[in-house]
Short mmCIF file of C-alpha atoms in Angstrom, two decimals:
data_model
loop_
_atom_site.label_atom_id
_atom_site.label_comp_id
_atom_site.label_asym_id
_atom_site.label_seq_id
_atom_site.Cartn_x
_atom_site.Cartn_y
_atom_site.Cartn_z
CA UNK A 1 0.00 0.00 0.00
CA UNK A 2 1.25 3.92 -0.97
CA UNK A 3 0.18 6.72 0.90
CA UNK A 4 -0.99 9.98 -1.29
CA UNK A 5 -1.01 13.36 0.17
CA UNK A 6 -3.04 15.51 -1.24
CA UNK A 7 -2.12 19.70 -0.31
CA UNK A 8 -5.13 22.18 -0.50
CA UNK A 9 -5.11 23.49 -3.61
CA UNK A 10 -5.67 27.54 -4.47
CA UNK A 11 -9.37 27.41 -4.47
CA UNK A 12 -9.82 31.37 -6.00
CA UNK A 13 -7.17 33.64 -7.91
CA UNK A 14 -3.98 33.80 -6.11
CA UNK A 15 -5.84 32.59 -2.78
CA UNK A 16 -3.07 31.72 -0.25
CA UNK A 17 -4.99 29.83 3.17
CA UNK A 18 -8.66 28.36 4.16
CA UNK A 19 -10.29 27.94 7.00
CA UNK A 20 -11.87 24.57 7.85
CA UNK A 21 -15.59 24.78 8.65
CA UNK A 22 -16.39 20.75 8.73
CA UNK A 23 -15.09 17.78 8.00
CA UNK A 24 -17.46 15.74 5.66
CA UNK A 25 -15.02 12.16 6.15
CA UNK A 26 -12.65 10.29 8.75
CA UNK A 27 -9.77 8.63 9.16
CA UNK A 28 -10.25 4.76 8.03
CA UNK A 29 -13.31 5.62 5.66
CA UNK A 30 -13.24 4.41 1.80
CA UNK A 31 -14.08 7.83 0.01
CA UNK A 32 -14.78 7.56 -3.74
CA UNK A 33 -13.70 9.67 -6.56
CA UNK A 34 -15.69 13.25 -6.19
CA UNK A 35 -17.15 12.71 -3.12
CA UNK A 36 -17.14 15.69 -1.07
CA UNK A 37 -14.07 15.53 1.81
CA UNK A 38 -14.31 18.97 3.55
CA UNK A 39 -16.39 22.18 3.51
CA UNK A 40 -14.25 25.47 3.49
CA UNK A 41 -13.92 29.12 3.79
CA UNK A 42 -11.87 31.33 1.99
CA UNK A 43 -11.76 35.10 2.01
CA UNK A 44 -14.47 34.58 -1.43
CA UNK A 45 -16.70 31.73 -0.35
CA UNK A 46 -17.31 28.62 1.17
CA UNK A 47 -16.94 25.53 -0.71
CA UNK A 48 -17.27 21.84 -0.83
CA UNK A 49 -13.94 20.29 -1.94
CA UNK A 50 -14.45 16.82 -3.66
CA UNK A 51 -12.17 14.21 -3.34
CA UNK A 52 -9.31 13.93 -6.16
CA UNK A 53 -9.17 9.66 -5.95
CA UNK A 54 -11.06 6.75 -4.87
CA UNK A 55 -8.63 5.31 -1.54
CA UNK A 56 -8.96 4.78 2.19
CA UNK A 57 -8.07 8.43 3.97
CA UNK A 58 -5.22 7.53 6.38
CA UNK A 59 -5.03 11.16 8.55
CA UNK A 60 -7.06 14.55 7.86
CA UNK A 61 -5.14 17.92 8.72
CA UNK A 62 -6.96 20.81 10.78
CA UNK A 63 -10.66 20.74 12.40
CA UNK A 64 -13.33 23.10 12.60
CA UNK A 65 -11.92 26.89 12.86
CA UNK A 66 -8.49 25.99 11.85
CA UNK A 67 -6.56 28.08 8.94
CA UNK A 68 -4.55 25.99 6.50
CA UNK A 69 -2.53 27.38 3.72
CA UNK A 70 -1.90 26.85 0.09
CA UNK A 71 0.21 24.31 -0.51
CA UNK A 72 0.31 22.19 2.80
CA UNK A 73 -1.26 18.52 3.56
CA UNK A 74 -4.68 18.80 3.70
CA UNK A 75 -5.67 14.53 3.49
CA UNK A 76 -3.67 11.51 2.55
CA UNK A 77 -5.13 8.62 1.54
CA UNK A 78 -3.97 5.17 1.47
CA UNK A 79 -4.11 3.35 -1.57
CA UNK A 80 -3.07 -0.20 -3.12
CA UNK A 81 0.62 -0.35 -4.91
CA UNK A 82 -0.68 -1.57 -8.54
CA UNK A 83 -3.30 0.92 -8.90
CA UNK A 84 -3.06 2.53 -12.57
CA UNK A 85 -1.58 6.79 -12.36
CA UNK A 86 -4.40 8.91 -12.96
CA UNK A 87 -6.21 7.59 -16.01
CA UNK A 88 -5.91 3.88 -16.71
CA UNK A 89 -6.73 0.55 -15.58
CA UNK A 90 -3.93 -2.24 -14.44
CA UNK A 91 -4.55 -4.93 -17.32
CA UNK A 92 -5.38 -8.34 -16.08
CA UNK A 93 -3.28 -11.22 -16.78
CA UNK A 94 -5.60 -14.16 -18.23
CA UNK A 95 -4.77 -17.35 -19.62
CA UNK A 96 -4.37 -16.83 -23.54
CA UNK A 97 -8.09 -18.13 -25.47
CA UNK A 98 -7.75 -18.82 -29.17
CA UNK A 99 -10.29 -19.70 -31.68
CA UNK A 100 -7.76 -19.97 -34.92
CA UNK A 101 -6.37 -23.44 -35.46
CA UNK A 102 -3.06 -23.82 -37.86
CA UNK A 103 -3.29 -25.89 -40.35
CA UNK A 104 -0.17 -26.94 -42.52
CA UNK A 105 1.86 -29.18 -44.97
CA UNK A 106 5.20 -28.31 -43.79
CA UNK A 107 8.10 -29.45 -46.03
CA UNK A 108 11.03 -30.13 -44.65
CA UNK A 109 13.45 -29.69 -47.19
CA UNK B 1 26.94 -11.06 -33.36
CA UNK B 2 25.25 -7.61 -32.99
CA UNK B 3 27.16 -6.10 -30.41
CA UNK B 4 28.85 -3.83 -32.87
CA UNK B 5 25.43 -2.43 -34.39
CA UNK B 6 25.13 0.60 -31.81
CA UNK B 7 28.75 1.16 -31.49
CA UNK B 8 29.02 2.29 -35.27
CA UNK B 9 26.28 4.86 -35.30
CA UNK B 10 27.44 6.75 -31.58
CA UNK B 11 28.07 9.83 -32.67
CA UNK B 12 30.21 10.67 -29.79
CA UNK B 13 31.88 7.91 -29.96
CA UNK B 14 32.00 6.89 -26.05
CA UNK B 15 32.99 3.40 -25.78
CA UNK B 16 33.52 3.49 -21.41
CA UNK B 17 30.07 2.69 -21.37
CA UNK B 18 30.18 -0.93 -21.98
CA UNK B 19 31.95 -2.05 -19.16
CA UNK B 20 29.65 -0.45 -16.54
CA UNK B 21 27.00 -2.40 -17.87
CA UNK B 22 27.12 -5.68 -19.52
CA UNK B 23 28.49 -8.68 -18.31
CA UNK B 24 31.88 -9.05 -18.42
CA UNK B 25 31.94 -12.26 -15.32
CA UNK B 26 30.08 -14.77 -17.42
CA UNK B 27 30.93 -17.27 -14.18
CA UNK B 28 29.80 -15.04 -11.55
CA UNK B 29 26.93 -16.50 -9.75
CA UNK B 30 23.25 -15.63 -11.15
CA UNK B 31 21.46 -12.82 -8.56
CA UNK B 32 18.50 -12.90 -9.08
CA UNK B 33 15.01 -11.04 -8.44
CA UNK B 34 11.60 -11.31 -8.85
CA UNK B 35 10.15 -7.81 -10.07
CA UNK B 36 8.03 -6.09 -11.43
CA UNK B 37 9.44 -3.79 -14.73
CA UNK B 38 8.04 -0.90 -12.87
CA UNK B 39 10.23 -2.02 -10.02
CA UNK B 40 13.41 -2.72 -12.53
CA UNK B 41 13.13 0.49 -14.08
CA UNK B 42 12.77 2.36 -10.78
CA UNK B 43 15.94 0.43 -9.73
CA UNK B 44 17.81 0.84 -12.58
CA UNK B 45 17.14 5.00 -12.40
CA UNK B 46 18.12 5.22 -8.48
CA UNK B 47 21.46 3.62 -9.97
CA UNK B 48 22.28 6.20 -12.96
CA UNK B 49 21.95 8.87 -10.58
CA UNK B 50 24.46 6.93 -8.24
CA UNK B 51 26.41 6.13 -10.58
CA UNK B 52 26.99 9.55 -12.81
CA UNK B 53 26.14 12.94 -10.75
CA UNK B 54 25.24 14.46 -14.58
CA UNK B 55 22.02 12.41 -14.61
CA UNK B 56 19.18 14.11 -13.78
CA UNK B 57 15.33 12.97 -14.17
CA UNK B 58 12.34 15.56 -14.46
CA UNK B 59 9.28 15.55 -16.17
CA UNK B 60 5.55 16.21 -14.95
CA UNK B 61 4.61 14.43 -11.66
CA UNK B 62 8.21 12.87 -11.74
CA UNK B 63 9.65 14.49 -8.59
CA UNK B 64 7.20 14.61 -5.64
CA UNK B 65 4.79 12.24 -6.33
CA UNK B 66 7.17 10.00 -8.00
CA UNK B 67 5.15 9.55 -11.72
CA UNK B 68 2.20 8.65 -12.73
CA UNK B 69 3.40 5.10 -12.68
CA UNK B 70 5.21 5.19 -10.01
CA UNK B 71 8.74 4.45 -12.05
CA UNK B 72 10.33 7.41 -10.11
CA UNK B 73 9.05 6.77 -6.55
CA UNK B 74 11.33 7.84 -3.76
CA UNK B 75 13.99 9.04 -6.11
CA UNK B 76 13.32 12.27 -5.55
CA UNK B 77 13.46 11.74 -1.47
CA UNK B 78 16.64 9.84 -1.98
CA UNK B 79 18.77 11.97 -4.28
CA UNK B 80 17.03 15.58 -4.19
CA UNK B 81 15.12 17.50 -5.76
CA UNK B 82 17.94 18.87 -7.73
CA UNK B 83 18.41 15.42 -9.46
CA UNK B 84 14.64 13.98 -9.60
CA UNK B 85 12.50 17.17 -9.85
CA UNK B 86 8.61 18.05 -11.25
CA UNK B 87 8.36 20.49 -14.57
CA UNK B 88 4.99 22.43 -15.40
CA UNK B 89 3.02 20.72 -18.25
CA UNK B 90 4.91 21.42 -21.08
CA UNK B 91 6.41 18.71 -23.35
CA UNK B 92 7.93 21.48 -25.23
CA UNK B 93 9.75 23.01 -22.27
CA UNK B 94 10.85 19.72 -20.92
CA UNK B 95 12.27 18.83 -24.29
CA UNK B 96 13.76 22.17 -24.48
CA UNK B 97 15.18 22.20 -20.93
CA UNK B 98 16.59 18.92 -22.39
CA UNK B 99 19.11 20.35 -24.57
CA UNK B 100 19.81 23.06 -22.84
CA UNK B 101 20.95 20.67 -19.69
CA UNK B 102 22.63 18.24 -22.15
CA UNK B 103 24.88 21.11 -23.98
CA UNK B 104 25.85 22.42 -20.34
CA UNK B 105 27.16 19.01 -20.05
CA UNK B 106 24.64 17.18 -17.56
CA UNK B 107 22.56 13.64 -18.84
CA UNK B 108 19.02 14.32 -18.91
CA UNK B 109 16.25 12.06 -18.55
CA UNK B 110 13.43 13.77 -19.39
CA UNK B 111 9.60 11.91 -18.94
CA UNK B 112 6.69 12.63 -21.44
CA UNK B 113 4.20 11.14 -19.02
CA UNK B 114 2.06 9.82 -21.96
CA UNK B 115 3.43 8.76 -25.77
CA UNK B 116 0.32 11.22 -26.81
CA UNK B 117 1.68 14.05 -25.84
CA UNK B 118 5.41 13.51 -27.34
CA UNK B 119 3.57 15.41 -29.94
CA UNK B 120 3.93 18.77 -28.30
CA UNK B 121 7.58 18.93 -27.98
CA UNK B 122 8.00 16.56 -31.55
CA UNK B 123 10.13 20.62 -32.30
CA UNK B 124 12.65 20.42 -29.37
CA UNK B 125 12.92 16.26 -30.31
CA UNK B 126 13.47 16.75 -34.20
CA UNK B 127 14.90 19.76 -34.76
CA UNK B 128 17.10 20.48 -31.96
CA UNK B 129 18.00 16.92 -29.74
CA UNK B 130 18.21 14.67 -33.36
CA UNK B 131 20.57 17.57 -34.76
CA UNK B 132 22.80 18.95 -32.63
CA UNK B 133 25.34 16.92 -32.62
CA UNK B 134 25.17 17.25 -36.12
CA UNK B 135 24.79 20.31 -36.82
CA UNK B 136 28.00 21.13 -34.11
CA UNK B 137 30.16 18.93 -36.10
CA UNK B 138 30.50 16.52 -33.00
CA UNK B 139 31.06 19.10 -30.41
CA UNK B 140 27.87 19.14 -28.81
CA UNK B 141 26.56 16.06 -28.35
CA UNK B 142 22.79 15.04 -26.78
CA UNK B 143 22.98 12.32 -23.96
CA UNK B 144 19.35 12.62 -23.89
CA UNK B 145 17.67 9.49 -22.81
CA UNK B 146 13.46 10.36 -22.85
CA UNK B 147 11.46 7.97 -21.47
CA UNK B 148 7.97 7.83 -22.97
CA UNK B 149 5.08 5.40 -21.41
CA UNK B 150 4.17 3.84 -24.64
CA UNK B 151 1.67 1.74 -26.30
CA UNK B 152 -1.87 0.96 -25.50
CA UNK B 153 -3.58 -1.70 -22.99
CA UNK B 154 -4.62 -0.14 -19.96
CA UNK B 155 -7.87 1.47 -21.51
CA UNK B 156 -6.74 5.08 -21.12
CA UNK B 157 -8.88 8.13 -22.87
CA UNK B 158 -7.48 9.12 -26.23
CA UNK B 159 -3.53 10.88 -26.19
CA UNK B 160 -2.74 7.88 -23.61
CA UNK B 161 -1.99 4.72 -25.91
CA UNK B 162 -0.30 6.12 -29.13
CA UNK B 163 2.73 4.06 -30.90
CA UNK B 164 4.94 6.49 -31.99
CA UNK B 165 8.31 4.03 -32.77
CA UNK B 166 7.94 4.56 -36.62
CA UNK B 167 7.85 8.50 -36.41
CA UNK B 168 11.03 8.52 -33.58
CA UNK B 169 12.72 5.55 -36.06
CA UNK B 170 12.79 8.02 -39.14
CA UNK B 171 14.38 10.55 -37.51
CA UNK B 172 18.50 10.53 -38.38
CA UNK B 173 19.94 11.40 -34.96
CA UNK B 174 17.68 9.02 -32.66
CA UNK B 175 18.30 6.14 -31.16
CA UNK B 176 14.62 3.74 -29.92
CA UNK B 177 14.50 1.31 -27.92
CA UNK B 178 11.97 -0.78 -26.16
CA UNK B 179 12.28 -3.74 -23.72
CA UNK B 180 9.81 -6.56 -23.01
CA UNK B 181 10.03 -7.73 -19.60
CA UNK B 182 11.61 -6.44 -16.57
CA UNK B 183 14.69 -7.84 -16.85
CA UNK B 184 14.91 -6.06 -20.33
CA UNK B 185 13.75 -3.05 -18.78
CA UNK B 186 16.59 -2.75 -15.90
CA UNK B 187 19.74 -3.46 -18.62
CA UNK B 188 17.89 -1.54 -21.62
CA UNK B 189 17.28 1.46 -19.52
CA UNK B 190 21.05 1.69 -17.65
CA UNK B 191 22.33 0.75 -21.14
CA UNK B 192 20.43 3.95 -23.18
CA UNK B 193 21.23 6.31 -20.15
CA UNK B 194 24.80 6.36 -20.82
CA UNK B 195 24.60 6.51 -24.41
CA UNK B 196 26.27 9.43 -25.43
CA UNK B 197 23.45 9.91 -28.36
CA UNK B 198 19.49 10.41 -27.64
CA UNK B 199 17.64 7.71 -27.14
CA UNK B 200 13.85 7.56 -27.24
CA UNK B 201 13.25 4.59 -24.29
CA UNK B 202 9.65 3.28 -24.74
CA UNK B 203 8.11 1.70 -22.08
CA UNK B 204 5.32 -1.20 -22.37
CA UNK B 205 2.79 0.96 -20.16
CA UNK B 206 0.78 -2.23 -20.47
CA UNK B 207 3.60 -4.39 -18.98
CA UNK B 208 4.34 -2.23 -16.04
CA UNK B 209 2.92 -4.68 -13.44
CA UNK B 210 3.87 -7.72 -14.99
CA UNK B 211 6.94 -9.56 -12.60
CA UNK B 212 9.39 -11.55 -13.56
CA UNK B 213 12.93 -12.32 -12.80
CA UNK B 214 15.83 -9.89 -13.21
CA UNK B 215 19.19 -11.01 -12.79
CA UNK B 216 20.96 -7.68 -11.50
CA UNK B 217 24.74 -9.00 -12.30
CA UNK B 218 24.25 -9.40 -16.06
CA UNK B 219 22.07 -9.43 -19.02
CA UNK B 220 22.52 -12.75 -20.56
CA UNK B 221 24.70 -15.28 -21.64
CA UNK B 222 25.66 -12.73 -24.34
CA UNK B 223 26.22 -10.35 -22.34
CA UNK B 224 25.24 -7.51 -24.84
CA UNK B 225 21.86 -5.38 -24.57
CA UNK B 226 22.51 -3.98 -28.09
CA UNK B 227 20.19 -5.49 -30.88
CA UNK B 228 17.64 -8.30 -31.20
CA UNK B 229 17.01 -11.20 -29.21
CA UNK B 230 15.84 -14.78 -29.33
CA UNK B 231 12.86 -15.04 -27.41
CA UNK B 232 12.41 -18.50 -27.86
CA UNK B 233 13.75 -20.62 -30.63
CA UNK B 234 11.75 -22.23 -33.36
CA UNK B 235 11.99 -24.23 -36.79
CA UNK B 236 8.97 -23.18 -38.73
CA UNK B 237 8.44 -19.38 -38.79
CA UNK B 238 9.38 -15.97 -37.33
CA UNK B 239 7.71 -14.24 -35.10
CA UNK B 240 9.33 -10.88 -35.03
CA UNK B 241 7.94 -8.63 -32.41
CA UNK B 242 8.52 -5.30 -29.39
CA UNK B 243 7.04 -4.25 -26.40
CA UNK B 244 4.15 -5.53 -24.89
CA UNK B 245 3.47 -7.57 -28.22
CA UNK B 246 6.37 -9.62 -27.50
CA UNK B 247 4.77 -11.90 -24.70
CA UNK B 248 1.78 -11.85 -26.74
CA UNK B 249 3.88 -13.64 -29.63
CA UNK B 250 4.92 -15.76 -26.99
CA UNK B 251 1.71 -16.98 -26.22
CA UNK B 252 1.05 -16.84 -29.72
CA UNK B 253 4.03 -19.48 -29.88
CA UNK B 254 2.50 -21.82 -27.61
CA UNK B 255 -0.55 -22.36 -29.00
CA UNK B 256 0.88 -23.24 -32.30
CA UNK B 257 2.88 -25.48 -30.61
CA UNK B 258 -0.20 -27.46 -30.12
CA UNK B 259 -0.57 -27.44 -33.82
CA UNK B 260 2.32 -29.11 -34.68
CA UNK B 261 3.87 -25.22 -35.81
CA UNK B 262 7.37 -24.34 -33.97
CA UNK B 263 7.71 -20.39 -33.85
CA UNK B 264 10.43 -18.95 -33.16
CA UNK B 265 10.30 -15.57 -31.68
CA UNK B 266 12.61 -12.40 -31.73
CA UNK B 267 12.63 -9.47 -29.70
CA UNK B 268 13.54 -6.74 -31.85
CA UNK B 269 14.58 -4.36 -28.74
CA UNK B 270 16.37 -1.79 -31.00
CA UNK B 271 13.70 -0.10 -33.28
CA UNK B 272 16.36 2.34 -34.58
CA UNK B 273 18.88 0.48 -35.58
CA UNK B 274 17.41 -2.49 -36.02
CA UNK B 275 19.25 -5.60 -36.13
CA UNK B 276 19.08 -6.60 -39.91
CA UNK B 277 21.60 -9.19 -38.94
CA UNK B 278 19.75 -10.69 -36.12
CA UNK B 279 16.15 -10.91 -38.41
CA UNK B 280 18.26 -12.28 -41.32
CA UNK B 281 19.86 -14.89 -39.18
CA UNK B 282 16.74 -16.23 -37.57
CA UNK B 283 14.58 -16.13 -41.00
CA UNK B 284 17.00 -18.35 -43.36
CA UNK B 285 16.71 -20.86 -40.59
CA UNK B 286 12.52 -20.62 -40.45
CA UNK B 287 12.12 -19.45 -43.92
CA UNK B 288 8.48 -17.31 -42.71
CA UNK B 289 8.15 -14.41 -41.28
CA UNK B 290 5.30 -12.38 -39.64
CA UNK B 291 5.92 -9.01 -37.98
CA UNK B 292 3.33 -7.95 -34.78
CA UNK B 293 2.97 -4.20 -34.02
CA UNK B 294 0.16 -2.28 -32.07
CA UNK B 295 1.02 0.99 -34.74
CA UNK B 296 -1.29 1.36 -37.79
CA UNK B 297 -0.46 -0.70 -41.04
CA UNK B 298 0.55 2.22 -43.37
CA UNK B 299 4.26 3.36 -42.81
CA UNK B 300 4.67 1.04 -39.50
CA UNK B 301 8.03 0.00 -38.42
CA UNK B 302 6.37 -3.42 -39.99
CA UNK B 303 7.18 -2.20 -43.36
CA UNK B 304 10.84 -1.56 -42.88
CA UNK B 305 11.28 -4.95 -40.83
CA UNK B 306 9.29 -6.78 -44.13
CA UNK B 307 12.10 -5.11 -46.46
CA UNK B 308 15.24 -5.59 -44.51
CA UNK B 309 14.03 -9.64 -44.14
CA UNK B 310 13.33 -9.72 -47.81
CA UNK B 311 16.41 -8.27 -48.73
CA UNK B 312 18.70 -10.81 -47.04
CA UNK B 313 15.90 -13.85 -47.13
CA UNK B 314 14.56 -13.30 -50.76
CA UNK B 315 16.10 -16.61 -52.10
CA UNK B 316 14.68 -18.61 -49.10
CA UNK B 317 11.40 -17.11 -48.03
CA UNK B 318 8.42 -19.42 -48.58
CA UNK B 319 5.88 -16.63 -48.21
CA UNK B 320 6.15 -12.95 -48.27
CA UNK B 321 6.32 -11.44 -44.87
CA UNK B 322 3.24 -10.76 -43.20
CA UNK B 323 2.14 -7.92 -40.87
CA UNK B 324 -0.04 -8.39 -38.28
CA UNK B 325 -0.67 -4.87 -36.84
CA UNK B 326 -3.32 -1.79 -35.20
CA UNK B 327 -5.58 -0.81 -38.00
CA UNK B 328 -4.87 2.57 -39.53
CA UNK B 329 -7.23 4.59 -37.66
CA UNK B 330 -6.73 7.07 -34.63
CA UNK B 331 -6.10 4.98 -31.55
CA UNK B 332 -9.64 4.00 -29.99
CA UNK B 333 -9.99 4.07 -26.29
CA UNK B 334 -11.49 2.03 -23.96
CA UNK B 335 -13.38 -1.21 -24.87
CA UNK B 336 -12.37 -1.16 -28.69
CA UNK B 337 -8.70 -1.14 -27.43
CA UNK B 338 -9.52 -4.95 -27.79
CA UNK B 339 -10.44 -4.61 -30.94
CA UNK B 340 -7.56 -2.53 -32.48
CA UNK B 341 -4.41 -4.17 -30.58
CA UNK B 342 -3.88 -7.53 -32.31
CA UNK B 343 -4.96 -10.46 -30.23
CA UNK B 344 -4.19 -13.58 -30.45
CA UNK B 345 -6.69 -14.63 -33.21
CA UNK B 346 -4.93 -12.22 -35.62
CA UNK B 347 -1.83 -13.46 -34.92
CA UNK B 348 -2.63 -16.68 -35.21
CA UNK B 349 -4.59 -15.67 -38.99
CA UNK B 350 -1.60 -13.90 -40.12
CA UNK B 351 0.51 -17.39 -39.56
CA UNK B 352 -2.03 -19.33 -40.76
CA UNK B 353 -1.59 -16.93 -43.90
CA UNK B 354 2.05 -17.58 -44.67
CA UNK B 355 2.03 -21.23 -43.95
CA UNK B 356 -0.63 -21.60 -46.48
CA UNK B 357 0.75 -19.39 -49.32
CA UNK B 358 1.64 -20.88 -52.64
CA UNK B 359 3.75 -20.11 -55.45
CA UNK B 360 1.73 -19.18 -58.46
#
């Protein structure tokens, strides 16, 4: 198993901390791909921030009232070694199938 | 046999790098490993930048998180981020970087984290990295070794399964390569990144998980990881292949076994230069030939491998060499991908086709 850490990303124009208004996960859940992880205020708005990848989140930074900047951990997640990068699937290895038989007169001259 | 075929065309004409990495103790004792070729290449990278401080490895998502694929994981932790660092996403400006890293005298690895977009810095590749040692008459030559996920097979969206060997192949100044299995992968890769040319290193993606054993001390009994290889050996025809297509032709191989056909099967490894000797050798012995690519038909590295066999195997082909290849249409993603990369059906058709021709 890898660990990802995913930093809080600039969520305006040139944005540099948030503050956390409520944690929407915990530590040992299986989140999905998009599913909301944290609700957040910056100096424009408050926003939901979905999740960037499926995975099981190992540690969440900063609880309700806390500022956290640009840049710095804001969730890892845990997730298996062979996963695929970020588009993909890992191919599965199956026993070969065939439905063409050879057929031949070899000469052995 | 071969060992001379890269040697001639080094522009720089650097012939220390040999020694640091085939096998020169034929008796010393086999070590080794069972590993993944993501794992081989991974090792193979932590020991370039051990073994020459010039080396350096960037590309997009290379540094922190340690690629896409995870072939540069922990690199970055181990040897800095002046050696294994991330670039913004921009083929052209990590192409350009490139040369500008190679003429201050440093060996740059450079990732394009996806064959499809190789196209964006196709410039910096073709008109500066092929040339310059050329066009500095030998003063300013381009260790360059790129390493390009290639190929399709893991059901990406479209820009993330192109096979680009025939474009990099017609390029004077280029050197392509691309190994099979890990153990391929871990000599092939230390080999190309201390060429003192370019060389365009593409990766199976499709193969990236696959294990298999890697002997760490030494390639093979040959010792040499220039030109072809002999995949398996067979009587009755020639199953020249690269990449991910080459355990496919060995599949291929022993299912016809069951049919009374014995295929032999060569890796071609070095798509630029390819080993006319090596193809030669193996078809006057089998007398067929059939050539297995993922590219399109039209203008595939298929074509060129067809002439240079019929050149030196015209007075003892049977057949004329078929091509078993992608279709020439854009590369489709997702479910068709099973459609378009030849399976084993196809393979086995386009044997079936030369073992049936007649003279007319």
């Amino acid at each position: 198993m890898a660990e990802i850490s995913f930093p809080l990303p600039d969520l305006g124009e040139g944005l540099i901390e948030a503050t956390v208004l409520e944690w929407l996960v915990s530590p040992g859940e299986q989140v999905e791909r998009n599913q909301p992880l944290v609700e957040v205020e910056t100096t424009k708005s408050a926003v939901e921030l979905p999740s960037p990848q499926a995975g099981k989140v190992v540690r969440i930074y900063g609880g309700p009232g806390d500022k956290i900047n640009v840049g710095e951990p804001l969730i890892v997640f845990e997730v298996p070694d062979n996963t695929a990068g970020i588009v993909g699937t890992v191919p599965k290895e199956e026993a070969p199938k065939r439905r063409v038989r050879l057929s031949a007169v070899l000469d052995e001259d | 046999m071969s060992n001379s075929i890269l040697e001639n065309v080094d522009a720089a004409g650097d012939n220390t790098a040999d020694d640091t990495v085939t096998n020169t103790a034929a008796d010393s004792p086999a070590s080794t490993t069972v590993m993944s070729m993501q794992q081989a290449l991974n090792r193979a990278l932590d020991e370039v930048l051990a073994e020459n401080p010039k080396a350096v490895i960037f590309g997009e998502d290379c540094g922190r998180l340690g690629g896409v694929f995870r072939i540069t994981d922990g690199l970055q932790a181990k040897h800095g981020p002046q050696r294994v660092f991330d670039t913004p996403l921009a083929e052209s400006g990590i192409l350009g970087m490139s040369v500008g890293l190679a003429m201050a005298g440093f060996h740059p690895i450079p990732e394009v984290q996806f064959d499809g977009f190789a196209y964006p810095a196709i410039n910096q590749i073709v008109c500066q990295i092929a040339r310059m040692n050329y066009r500095s008459r030998g003063t300013m030559p381009m260790p360059i070794t790129l390493r390009v996920p290639s190929f399709g097979g893991i059901r990406a969206p479209e820009h993330h399964g192109e096979s680009l060997e025939a474009l990099f192949a017609h390029v004077p100044g280029l050197k392509v390569v691309s190994p099979s299995n890990p153990h391929e992968a871990y000599h092939l890769l230390k080999y190309a990144a201390t060429r003192p040319d370019p060389v365009i290193f593409m990766e199976p993606k499709s193969r990236y998980w696959q294990k298999g054993e890697v002997d760490v001390s030494r390639h093979d009994a040959a010792g040499s990881p220039t030109g072809a290889k002999v995949m398996r050996e067979g009587r009755h025809l020639t199953l020249v292949a690269w990449g991910a297509m080459v355990s496919r032709c060995l599949q291929v191989a022993e299912l016809a076994a069951e049919d009374g056909i014995d295929i032999e099967v060569l890796d071609l490894r070095w798509l630029k230069p390819i080993d006319a000797e090596a193809l030669a050798a193996s078809v006057r012995k089998t007398r067929r030939a059939v050539v297995v690519h993922e590219a399109p038909l039209t203008s595939g590295l298929g074509a060129e491998v067809a002439q240079l066999i019929t050149q030196s195997c015209f007075d003892t082909l049977k057949a004329p060499v078929e091509r078993v290849t992608g279709f020439d249409v854009p590369y489709p993603s997702g479910d068709l991908e099973d459609e378009y990369i030849p399976n084993i059906d196809r393979i086995l058709f386009g044997i079936q086709r030369v073992l049936e021709y007649k003279r007319g």
